[in-house]
Amino acid sequence: MDCNKRVLRSRTQLSVFTCLFILLKAEESLDDGGGWSLGSDFSLHDEGPCNVDVIDSSSVSYQQFIERYAYNRPVILRGLNDNTKFRFLCSKSSLLQEYGARKVRLSTANTYSYRKVDVPFQEYVDVLLKPQSNNVLGSDTLYFFGDNNFTEWQNLFEHYEPPPYVLPHTSGAYSFGIAGPGTGVPFHWHGPGYSEVIYGRKRWFLYSPDKEPHFHPNHTTLSWLTETYPNLPEEEAPLECTIKPGEVLYFPDRWWHATLNLDTSVFISTFLG
């Protein structure tokens, strides 16, 4: 009997140590950007202003979320879920070990081009995951976001804890991405959804459905930010904010939005359809 107790105690201690190891490694990965920081540590420093509501999820109920934001305006929620384990699994070393040899589908980063390119994930990370210059056209950029084979990536996605506030008569679909500083998608719109940053920082620009922004469909968000944004009259200024790990941005149906990754970023969106 004493022997059984010792075995049980040893197994319990081993389990506790394993959990602690995973948590410590996850914290270590979070501190160093999950290993995604480039050797040059290149990043864009201007996070811009934030004129989107930023609230702690504990201070708003589901009913209040529906009444205030779901159909009216964007909001950034903090403390909405705990994705510590998912962050650990999204570290550079973890993803390359699990998915390095698998093909990923890249898309051109503009509003009207739909060119797709399939490359091994390892090649994308080693060759194409780099800072984007200001003068490159959207049709010449390749962006890893959205076109993931859910079956192949299921082992990763099943560890993601999605935002709990689901709109009535909708269900969520994931889009996962990794991109270098200066990259992003130009203005577009679709149904409602959430976006969470796992590593890095992502700057968002948003306009309501009745306020279409002025932009060139083949120019990147970075070029829009440097050429158009500084000259906007006050009445044409967007709602904007930069979200960081642990923050979730919600955008309502048909809201125009563009994004800009300030660092090498890992992110996941939950589209509600």
PDB file of C-alpha atoms in Angstrom:
ATOM      1  CA  MET A   1       0.000   0.000   0.000  1.00  0.00           C
ATOM      2  CA  ASP A   2       2.814   2.380   0.930  1.00  0.00           C
ATOM      3  CA  CYS A   3       4.529   1.488  -2.344  1.00  0.00           C
ATOM      4  CA  ASN A   4       1.383   2.377  -4.311  1.00  0.00           C
ATOM      5  CA  LYS A   5       1.167   5.696  -2.515  1.00  0.00           C
ATOM      6  CA  ARG A   6       4.804   6.478  -3.326  1.00  0.00           C
ATOM      7  CA  VAL A   7       4.214   5.637  -7.002  1.00  0.00           C
ATOM      8  CA  LEU A   8       1.106   7.802  -7.070  1.00  0.00           C
ATOM      9  CA  ARG A   9       2.951  10.644  -5.338  1.00  0.00           C
ATOM     10  CA  SER A  10       5.851  10.361  -7.801  1.00  0.00           C
ATOM     11  CA  ARG A  11       3.474  10.463 -10.779  1.00  0.00           C
ATOM     12  CA  THR A  12       1.695  13.496  -9.329  1.00  0.00           C
ATOM     13  CA  GLN A  13       5.002  15.301  -8.765  1.00  0.00           C
ATOM     14  CA  LEU A  14       6.135  14.443 -12.292  1.00  0.00           C
ATOM     15  CA  SER A  15       2.875  15.809 -13.685  1.00  0.00           C
ATOM     16  CA  VAL A  16       3.267  19.022 -11.685  1.00  0.00           C
ATOM     17  CA  PHE A  17       6.881  19.427 -12.814  1.00  0.00           C
ATOM     18  CA  THR A  18       5.842  18.851 -16.439  1.00  0.00           C
ATOM     19  CA  CYS A  19       3.135  21.521 -16.193  1.00  0.00           C
ATOM     20  CA  LEU A  20       5.556  23.954 -14.562  1.00  0.00           C
ATOM     21  CA  PHE A  21       8.136  23.296 -17.293  1.00  0.00           C
ATOM     22  CA  ILE A  22       5.582  23.987 -20.016  1.00  0.00           C
ATOM     23  CA  LEU A  23       4.456  27.194 -18.297  1.00  0.00           C
ATOM     24  CA  LEU A  24       8.036  28.390 -17.806  1.00  0.00           C
ATOM     25  CA  LYS A  25       8.903  27.669 -21.431  1.00  0.00           C
ATOM     26  CA  ALA A  26       5.730  29.444 -22.526  1.00  0.00           C
ATOM     27  CA  GLU A  27       6.663  32.523 -20.460  1.00  0.00           C
ATOM     28  CA  GLU A  28      10.184  32.378 -21.874  1.00  0.00           C
ATOM     29  CA  SER A  29       8.793  32.214 -25.432  1.00  0.00           C
ATOM     30  CA  LEU A  30       6.468  35.140 -24.762  1.00  0.00           C
ATOM     31  CA  ASP A  31       9.310  37.243 -23.350  1.00  0.00           C
ATOM     32  CA  ASP A  32      11.523  36.787 -26.414  1.00  0.00           C
ATOM     33  CA  GLY A  33       8.722  37.120 -28.945  1.00  0.00           C
ATOM     34  CA  GLY A  34       8.543  33.379 -29.401  1.00  0.00           C
ATOM     35  CA  GLY A  35      11.814  33.448 -31.302  1.00  0.00           C
ATOM     36  CA  TRP A  36      10.215  35.430 -34.145  1.00  0.00           C
ATOM     37  CA  SER A  37      12.229  38.610 -33.609  1.00  0.00           C
ATOM     38  CA  LEU A  38      14.536  39.106 -36.570  1.00  0.00           C
ATOM     39  CA  GLY A  39      18.291  39.119 -36.162  1.00  0.00           C
ATOM     40  CA  SER A  40      18.331  42.825 -37.001  1.00  0.00           C
ATOM     41  CA  ASP A  41      15.491  43.334 -34.522  1.00  0.00           C
ATOM     42  CA  PHE A  42      13.822  45.515 -37.188  1.00  0.00           C
ATOM     43  CA  SER A  43      10.440  46.873 -36.204  1.00  0.00           C
ATOM     44  CA  LEU A  44       8.242  49.915 -36.745  1.00  0.00           C
ATOM     45  CA  HIS A  45       8.136  52.026 -33.617  1.00  0.00           C
ATOM     46  CA  ASP A  46       5.151  54.300 -34.239  1.00  0.00           C
ATOM     47  CA  GLU A  47       2.114  52.632 -32.663  1.00  0.00           C
ATOM     48  CA  GLY A  48      -0.011  55.689 -33.417  1.00  0.00           C
ATOM     49  CA  PRO A  49      -2.915  56.936 -31.322  1.00  0.00           C
ATOM     50  CA  CYS A  50      -5.664  54.709 -29.977  1.00  0.00           C
ATOM     51  CA  ASN A  51      -9.228  55.974 -30.310  1.00  0.00           C
ATOM     52  CA  VAL A  52     -10.916  52.563 -30.100  1.00  0.00           C
ATOM     53  CA  ASP A  53     -12.494  51.557 -26.789  1.00  0.00           C
ATOM     54  CA  VAL A  54     -10.119  49.309 -24.800  1.00  0.00           C
ATOM     55  CA  ILE A  55     -11.831  47.502 -21.939  1.00  0.00           C
ATOM     56  CA  ASP A  56     -11.190  44.647 -19.552  1.00  0.00           C
ATOM     57  CA  SER A  57     -13.432  41.727 -20.427  1.00  0.00           C
ATOM     58  CA  SER A  58     -14.416  41.342 -16.771  1.00  0.00           C
ATOM     59  CA  SER A  59     -16.069  44.752 -16.905  1.00  0.00           C
ATOM     60  CA  VAL A  60     -18.484  43.953 -19.746  1.00  0.00           C
ATOM     61  CA  SER A  61     -21.087  41.185 -19.859  1.00  0.00           C
ATOM     62  CA  TYR A  62     -22.113  39.337 -22.986  1.00  0.00           C
ATOM     63  CA  GLN A  63     -25.349  41.302 -23.089  1.00  0.00           C
ATOM     64  CA  GLN A  64     -23.486  44.601 -22.791  1.00  0.00           C
ATOM     65  CA  PHE A  65     -21.120  43.525 -25.559  1.00  0.00           C
ATOM     66  CA  ILE A  66     -24.076  42.777 -27.846  1.00  0.00           C
ATOM     67  CA  GLU A  67     -25.810  46.053 -27.042  1.00  0.00           C
ATOM     68  CA  ARG A  68     -22.777  48.377 -27.200  1.00  0.00           C
ATOM     69  CA  TYR A  69     -20.422  46.876 -29.766  1.00  0.00           C
ATOM     70  CA  ALA A  70     -21.561  43.804 -31.704  1.00  0.00           C
ATOM     71  CA  TYR A  71     -23.435  45.764 -34.394  1.00  0.00           C
ATOM     72  CA  ASN A  72     -22.142  49.277 -33.749  1.00  0.00           C
ATOM     73  CA  ARG A  73     -18.403  49.789 -33.368  1.00  0.00           C
ATOM     74  CA  PRO A  74     -15.064  48.061 -32.812  1.00  0.00           C
ATOM     75  CA  VAL A  75     -13.693  47.324 -29.370  1.00  0.00           C
ATOM     76  CA  ILE A  76     -10.480  45.899 -27.930  1.00  0.00           C
ATOM     77  CA  LEU A  77     -10.928  43.393 -25.135  1.00  0.00           C
ATOM     78  CA  ARG A  78      -8.258  42.456 -22.606  1.00  0.00           C
ATOM     79  CA  GLY A  79      -8.244  39.316 -20.487  1.00  0.00           C
ATOM     80  CA  LEU A  80     -10.823  37.667 -22.733  1.00  0.00           C
ATOM     81  CA  ASN A  81      -9.168  34.243 -22.777  1.00  0.00           C
ATOM     82  CA  ASP A  82      -5.999  32.449 -21.693  1.00  0.00           C
ATOM     83  CA  ASN A  83      -3.950  31.233 -24.645  1.00  0.00           C
ATOM     84  CA  THR A  84      -0.643  30.642 -22.851  1.00  0.00           C
ATOM     85  CA  LYS A  85      -0.309  27.099 -24.208  1.00  0.00           C
ATOM     86  CA  PHE A  86      -1.273  28.206 -27.728  1.00  0.00           C
ATOM     87  CA  ARG A  87       1.419  30.900 -27.593  1.00  0.00           C
ATOM     88  CA  PHE A  88       4.001  28.291 -26.614  1.00  0.00           C
ATOM     89  CA  LEU A  89       2.939  26.084 -29.544  1.00  0.00           C
ATOM     90  CA  CYS A  90       3.228  29.103 -31.878  1.00  0.00           C
ATOM     91  CA  SER A  91       6.865  29.789 -31.019  1.00  0.00           C
ATOM     92  CA  LYS A  92       9.184  29.670 -34.008  1.00  0.00           C
ATOM     93  CA  SER A  93      10.922  26.464 -32.938  1.00  0.00           C
ATOM     94  CA  SER A  94       7.643  24.667 -32.178  1.00  0.00           C
ATOM     95  CA  LEU A  95       5.977  25.571 -35.475  1.00  0.00           C
ATOM     96  CA  LEU A  96       9.025  24.714 -37.573  1.00  0.00           C
ATOM     97  CA  GLN A  97       9.404  21.371 -35.856  1.00  0.00           C
ATOM     98  CA  GLU A  98       5.753  20.475 -36.433  1.00  0.00           C
ATOM     99  CA  TYR A  99       4.998  22.114 -39.768  1.00  0.00           C
ATOM    100  CA  GLY A 100       8.345  22.992 -41.383  1.00  0.00           C
ATOM    101  CA  ALA A 101       8.018  20.498 -44.238  1.00  0.00           C
ATOM    102  CA  ARG A 102       4.339  21.195 -44.938  1.00  0.00           C
ATOM    103  CA  LYS A 103       3.130  23.434 -47.723  1.00  0.00           C
ATOM    104  CA  VAL A 104       1.481  26.747 -46.869  1.00  0.00           C
ATOM    105  CA  ARG A 105      -0.494  28.901 -49.284  1.00  0.00           C
ATOM    106  CA  LEU A 106       0.510  32.533 -49.673  1.00  0.00           C
ATOM    107  CA  SER A 107      -1.682  35.282 -51.102  1.00  0.00           C
ATOM    108  CA  THR A 108      -0.870  38.637 -52.667  1.00  0.00           C
ATOM    109  CA  ALA A 109      -1.492  41.446 -50.192  1.00  0.00           C
ATOM    110  CA  ASN A 110      -3.833  43.734 -52.066  1.00  0.00           C
ATOM    111  CA  THR A 111      -7.567  44.177 -52.419  1.00  0.00           C
ATOM    112  CA  TYR A 112      -8.265  42.790 -55.877  1.00  0.00           C
ATOM    113  CA  SER A 113      -5.492  40.314 -56.719  1.00  0.00           C
ATOM    114  CA  TYR A 114      -5.988  36.667 -55.866  1.00  0.00           C
ATOM    115  CA  ARG A 115      -2.665  35.094 -56.863  1.00  0.00           C
ATOM    116  CA  LYS A 116      -1.754  32.094 -54.697  1.00  0.00           C
ATOM    117  CA  VAL A 117       1.666  30.513 -54.207  1.00  0.00           C
ATOM    118  CA  ASP A 118       2.367  27.253 -52.340  1.00  0.00           C
ATOM    119  CA  VAL A 119       5.733  26.873 -50.571  1.00  0.00           C
ATOM    120  CA  PRO A 120       7.050  24.742 -47.686  1.00  0.00           C
ATOM    121  CA  PHE A 121       6.564  26.518 -44.378  1.00  0.00           C
ATOM    122  CA  GLN A 122      10.322  26.310 -43.681  1.00  0.00           C
ATOM    123  CA  GLU A 123      11.037  28.143 -46.961  1.00  0.00           C
ATOM    124  CA  TYR A 124       8.498  30.840 -46.123  1.00  0.00           C
ATOM    125  CA  VAL A 125      10.161  31.445 -42.748  1.00  0.00           C
ATOM    126  CA  ASP A 126      13.737  31.336 -44.069  1.00  0.00           C
ATOM    127  CA  VAL A 127      13.286  33.269 -47.321  1.00  0.00           C
ATOM    128  CA  LEU A 128      10.035  35.244 -47.494  1.00  0.00           C
ATOM    129  CA  LEU A 129       9.373  36.254 -43.886  1.00  0.00           C
ATOM    130  CA  LYS A 130      11.161  39.595 -43.913  1.00  0.00           C
ATOM    131  CA  PRO A 131      10.512  43.332 -43.521  1.00  0.00           C
ATOM    132  CA  GLN A 132       8.553  44.954 -46.323  1.00  0.00           C
ATOM    133  CA  SER A 133       9.790  48.088 -48.051  1.00  0.00           C
ATOM    134  CA  ASN A 134       7.594  51.110 -48.614  1.00  0.00           C
ATOM    135  CA  ASN A 135       7.678  51.124 -52.425  1.00  0.00           C
ATOM    136  CA  VAL A 136       6.695  47.504 -53.147  1.00  0.00           C
ATOM    137  CA  LEU A 137       3.271  46.931 -54.728  1.00  0.00           C
ATOM    138  CA  GLY A 138       0.630  44.749 -53.147  1.00  0.00           C
ATOM    139  CA  SER A 139       0.609  42.428 -56.157  1.00  0.00           C
ATOM    140  CA  ASP A 140       4.328  41.773 -55.589  1.00  0.00           C
ATOM    141  CA  THR A 141       4.013  40.828 -51.931  1.00  0.00           C
ATOM    142  CA  LEU A 142       3.152  37.406 -50.539  1.00  0.00           C
ATOM    143  CA  TYR A 143       1.247  37.187 -47.283  1.00  0.00           C
ATOM    144  CA  PHE A 144       0.712  34.071 -45.145  1.00  0.00           C
ATOM    145  CA  PHE A 145      -2.778  34.389 -43.718  1.00  0.00           C
ATOM    146  CA  GLY A 146      -6.051  32.568 -44.046  1.00  0.00           C
ATOM    147  CA  ASP A 147      -5.379  29.799 -46.547  1.00  0.00           C
ATOM    148  CA  ASN A 148      -4.460  27.126 -44.019  1.00  0.00           C
ATOM    149  CA  ASN A 149      -5.543  23.532 -44.425  1.00  0.00           C
ATOM    150  CA  PHE A 150      -7.611  23.095 -41.264  1.00  0.00           C
ATOM    151  CA  THR A 151      -7.064  19.330 -41.193  1.00  0.00           C
ATOM    152  CA  GLU A 152      -3.275  19.674 -41.262  1.00  0.00           C
ATOM    153  CA  TRP A 153      -3.229  22.490 -38.690  1.00  0.00           C
ATOM    154  CA  GLN A 154      -5.959  21.039 -36.477  1.00  0.00           C
ATOM    155  CA  ASN A 155      -3.498  19.907 -33.794  1.00  0.00           C
ATOM    156  CA  LEU A 156      -2.536  23.546 -33.350  1.00  0.00           C
ATOM    157  CA  PHE A 157      -5.980  25.142 -33.626  1.00  0.00           C
ATOM    158  CA  GLU A 158      -7.559  22.786 -31.104  1.00  0.00           C
ATOM    159  CA  HIS A 159      -5.420  24.442 -28.402  1.00  0.00           C
ATOM    160  CA  TYR A 160      -6.684  27.928 -29.248  1.00  0.00           C
ATOM    161  CA  GLU A 161      -9.302  29.350 -26.921  1.00  0.00           C
ATOM    162  CA  PRO A 162     -11.487  31.596 -29.116  1.00  0.00           C
ATOM    163  CA  PRO A 163     -13.335  34.670 -27.860  1.00  0.00           C
ATOM    164  CA  PRO A 164     -16.438  33.527 -25.965  1.00  0.00           C
ATOM    165  CA  TYR A 165     -18.763  36.247 -27.278  1.00  0.00           C
ATOM    166  CA  VAL A 166     -20.357  34.674 -30.350  1.00  0.00           C
ATOM    167  CA  LEU A 167     -22.985  36.630 -32.248  1.00  0.00           C
ATOM    168  CA  PRO A 168     -26.431  35.010 -32.541  1.00  0.00           C
ATOM    169  CA  HIS A 169     -26.809  32.667 -35.533  1.00  0.00           C
ATOM    170  CA  THR A 170     -23.067  32.649 -36.323  1.00  0.00           C
ATOM    171  CA  SER A 171     -20.166  30.257 -35.902  1.00  0.00           C
ATOM    172  CA  GLY A 172     -16.440  30.942 -35.948  1.00  0.00           C
ATOM    173  CA  ALA A 173     -13.827  30.051 -38.592  1.00  0.00           C
ATOM    174  CA  TYR A 174     -10.103  30.522 -37.932  1.00  0.00           C
ATOM    175  CA  SER A 175      -7.515  32.269 -40.081  1.00  0.00           C
ATOM    176  CA  PHE A 176      -3.928  32.001 -38.875  1.00  0.00           C
ATOM    177  CA  GLY A 177      -1.015  34.102 -40.049  1.00  0.00           C
ATOM    178  CA  ILE A 178       2.648  35.000 -39.650  1.00  0.00           C
ATOM    179  CA  ALA A 179       4.138  38.094 -41.284  1.00  0.00           C
ATOM    180  CA  GLY A 180       7.132  40.413 -41.148  1.00  0.00           C
ATOM    181  CA  PRO A 181       7.262  44.064 -40.055  1.00  0.00           C
ATOM    182  CA  GLY A 182       5.807  46.491 -42.578  1.00  0.00           C
ATOM    183  CA  THR A 183       3.443  43.893 -44.025  1.00  0.00           C
ATOM    184  CA  GLY A 184      -0.330  43.939 -43.754  1.00  0.00           C
ATOM    185  CA  VAL A 185      -3.514  43.897 -45.757  1.00  0.00           C
ATOM    186  CA  PRO A 186      -4.957  47.062 -47.345  1.00  0.00           C
ATOM    187  CA  PHE A 187      -8.505  48.277 -46.792  1.00  0.00           C
ATOM    188  CA  HIS A 188     -11.273  45.746 -47.335  1.00  0.00           C
ATOM    189  CA  TRP A 189     -14.437  44.623 -45.598  1.00  0.00           C
ATOM    190  CA  HIS A 190     -16.340  41.417 -44.855  1.00  0.00           C
ATOM    191  CA  GLY A 191     -18.413  39.941 -42.026  1.00  0.00           C
ATOM    192  CA  PRO A 192     -17.760  40.482 -38.315  1.00  0.00           C
ATOM    193  CA  GLY A 193     -14.881  38.898 -36.485  1.00  0.00           C
ATOM    194  CA  TYR A 194     -12.097  38.974 -33.934  1.00  0.00           C
ATOM    195  CA  SER A 195      -8.331  39.307 -34.300  1.00  0.00           C
ATOM    196  CA  GLU A 196      -5.822  38.304 -31.626  1.00  0.00           C
ATOM    197  CA  VAL A 197      -2.081  38.910 -31.658  1.00  0.00           C
ATOM    198  CA  ILE A 198      -0.024  35.983 -30.355  1.00  0.00           C
ATOM    199  CA  TYR A 199       3.411  37.565 -30.863  1.00  0.00           C
ATOM    200  CA  GLY A 200       4.358  41.041 -32.031  1.00  0.00           C
ATOM    201  CA  ARG A 201       2.172  44.111 -32.541  1.00  0.00           C
ATOM    202  CA  LYS A 202      -0.452  44.850 -35.182  1.00  0.00           C
ATOM    203  CA  ARG A 203      -1.740  48.345 -35.960  1.00  0.00           C
ATOM    204  CA  TRP A 204      -5.368  48.578 -37.137  1.00  0.00           C
ATOM    205  CA  PHE A 205      -7.174  51.291 -39.126  1.00  0.00           C
ATOM    206  CA  LEU A 206     -10.973  51.132 -39.340  1.00  0.00           C
ATOM    207  CA  TYR A 207     -13.837  53.017 -41.004  1.00  0.00           C
ATOM    208  CA  SER A 208     -17.575  52.491 -40.627  1.00  0.00           C
ATOM    209  CA  PRO A 209     -19.498  51.002 -43.593  1.00  0.00           C
ATOM    210  CA  ASP A 210     -20.801  54.419 -44.659  1.00  0.00           C
ATOM    211  CA  LYS A 211     -17.332  55.996 -44.746  1.00  0.00           C
ATOM    212  CA  GLU A 212     -15.251  54.377 -47.491  1.00  0.00           C
ATOM    213  CA  PRO A 213     -11.543  55.226 -47.135  1.00  0.00           C
ATOM    214  CA  HIS A 214      -9.418  56.652 -49.945  1.00  0.00           C
ATOM    215  CA  PHE A 215      -6.759  54.123 -50.969  1.00  0.00           C
ATOM    216  CA  HIS A 216      -5.138  52.600 -54.032  1.00  0.00           C
ATOM    217  CA  PRO A 217      -6.077  48.902 -54.331  1.00  0.00           C
ATOM    218  CA  ASN A 218      -2.537  47.860 -55.264  1.00  0.00           C
ATOM    219  CA  HIS A 219      -0.709  49.948 -52.682  1.00  0.00           C
ATOM    220  CA  THR A 220       0.257  48.438 -49.360  1.00  0.00           C
ATOM    221  CA  THR A 221      -0.915  49.639 -45.958  1.00  0.00           C
ATOM    222  CA  LEU A 222       2.632  50.853 -45.277  1.00  0.00           C
ATOM    223  CA  SER A 223       2.612  53.110 -48.342  1.00  0.00           C
ATOM    224  CA  TRP A 224      -0.906  54.369 -47.436  1.00  0.00           C
ATOM    225  CA  LEU A 225       0.359  55.180 -43.944  1.00  0.00           C
ATOM    226  CA  THR A 226       3.325  57.180 -45.203  1.00  0.00           C
ATOM    227  CA  GLU A 227       1.723  58.884 -48.215  1.00  0.00           C
ATOM    228  CA  THR A 228      -2.029  59.289 -47.573  1.00  0.00           C
ATOM    229  CA  TYR A 229      -2.543  59.098 -43.823  1.00  0.00           C
ATOM    230  CA  PRO A 230      -0.502  62.234 -42.886  1.00  0.00           C
ATOM    231  CA  ASN A 231      -2.615  64.379 -45.234  1.00  0.00           C
ATOM    232  CA  LEU A 232      -6.066  63.222 -44.148  1.00  0.00           C
ATOM    233  CA  PRO A 233      -8.415  65.958 -42.950  1.00  0.00           C
ATOM    234  CA  GLU A 234      -9.659  65.451 -39.430  1.00  0.00           C
ATOM    235  CA  GLU A 235     -13.108  64.332 -40.582  1.00  0.00           C
ATOM    236  CA  GLU A 236     -11.535  61.535 -42.673  1.00  0.00           C
ATOM    237  CA  ALA A 237      -9.280  60.169 -39.945  1.00  0.00           C
ATOM    238  CA  PRO A 238      -9.818  56.480 -39.142  1.00  0.00           C
ATOM    239  CA  LEU A 239     -10.507  54.762 -35.902  1.00  0.00           C
ATOM    240  CA  GLU A 240      -7.209  53.105 -35.020  1.00  0.00           C
ATOM    241  CA  CYS A 241      -5.215  51.288 -32.387  1.00  0.00           C
ATOM    242  CA  THR A 242      -2.267  48.914 -32.041  1.00  0.00           C
ATOM    243  CA  ILE A 243      -3.036  45.571 -30.422  1.00  0.00           C
ATOM    244  CA  LYS A 244      -0.475  43.477 -28.549  1.00  0.00           C
ATOM    245  CA  PRO A 245      -0.323  39.892 -27.238  1.00  0.00           C
ATOM    246  CA  GLY A 246      -3.271  39.079 -25.023  1.00  0.00           C
ATOM    247  CA  GLU A 247      -5.516  41.694 -26.652  1.00  0.00           C
ATOM    248  CA  VAL A 248      -8.416  40.864 -28.966  1.00  0.00           C
ATOM    249  CA  LEU A 249      -9.931  43.336 -31.411  1.00  0.00           C
ATOM    250  CA  TYR A 250     -13.553  42.905 -32.478  1.00  0.00           C
ATOM    251  CA  PHE A 251     -14.832  44.519 -35.703  1.00  0.00           C
ATOM    252  CA  PRO A 252     -18.522  44.574 -36.722  1.00  0.00           C
ATOM    253  CA  ASP A 253     -20.009  43.524 -40.049  1.00  0.00           C
ATOM    254  CA  ARG A 254     -18.934  45.442 -43.185  1.00  0.00           C
ATOM    255  CA  TRP A 255     -16.488  47.729 -41.388  1.00  0.00           C
ATOM    256  CA  TRP A 256     -13.553  48.768 -43.574  1.00  0.00           C
ATOM    257  CA  HIS A 257     -10.214  47.833 -42.059  1.00  0.00           C
ATOM    258  CA  ALA A 258      -6.509  47.674 -42.926  1.00  0.00           C
ATOM    259  CA  THR A 259      -3.670  46.231 -40.857  1.00  0.00           C
ATOM    260  CA  LEU A 260       0.046  46.845 -40.451  1.00  0.00           C
ATOM    261  CA  ASN A 261       2.389  44.485 -38.601  1.00  0.00           C
ATOM    262  CA  LEU A 262       4.877  46.543 -36.607  1.00  0.00           C
ATOM    263  CA  ASP A 263       7.018  43.516 -35.754  1.00  0.00           C
ATOM    264  CA  THR A 264       7.331  40.000 -37.070  1.00  0.00           C
ATOM    265  CA  SER A 265       3.892  38.944 -35.877  1.00  0.00           C
ATOM    266  CA  VAL A 266       1.920  35.769 -35.279  1.00  0.00           C
ATOM    267  CA  PHE A 267      -1.845  36.303 -35.209  1.00  0.00           C
ATOM    268  CA  ILE A 268      -5.178  34.522 -35.520  1.00  0.00           C
ATOM    269  CA  SER A 269      -8.610  35.790 -36.533  1.00  0.00           C
ATOM    270  CA  THR A 270     -11.995  34.281 -35.807  1.00  0.00           C
ATOM    271  CA  PHE A 271     -14.459  35.189 -38.552  1.00  0.00           C
ATOM    272  CA  LEU A 272     -18.120  34.981 -37.574  1.00  0.00           C
ATOM    273  CA  GLY A 273     -20.319  33.770 -40.419  1.00  0.00           C
TER     274      GLY A 273
END
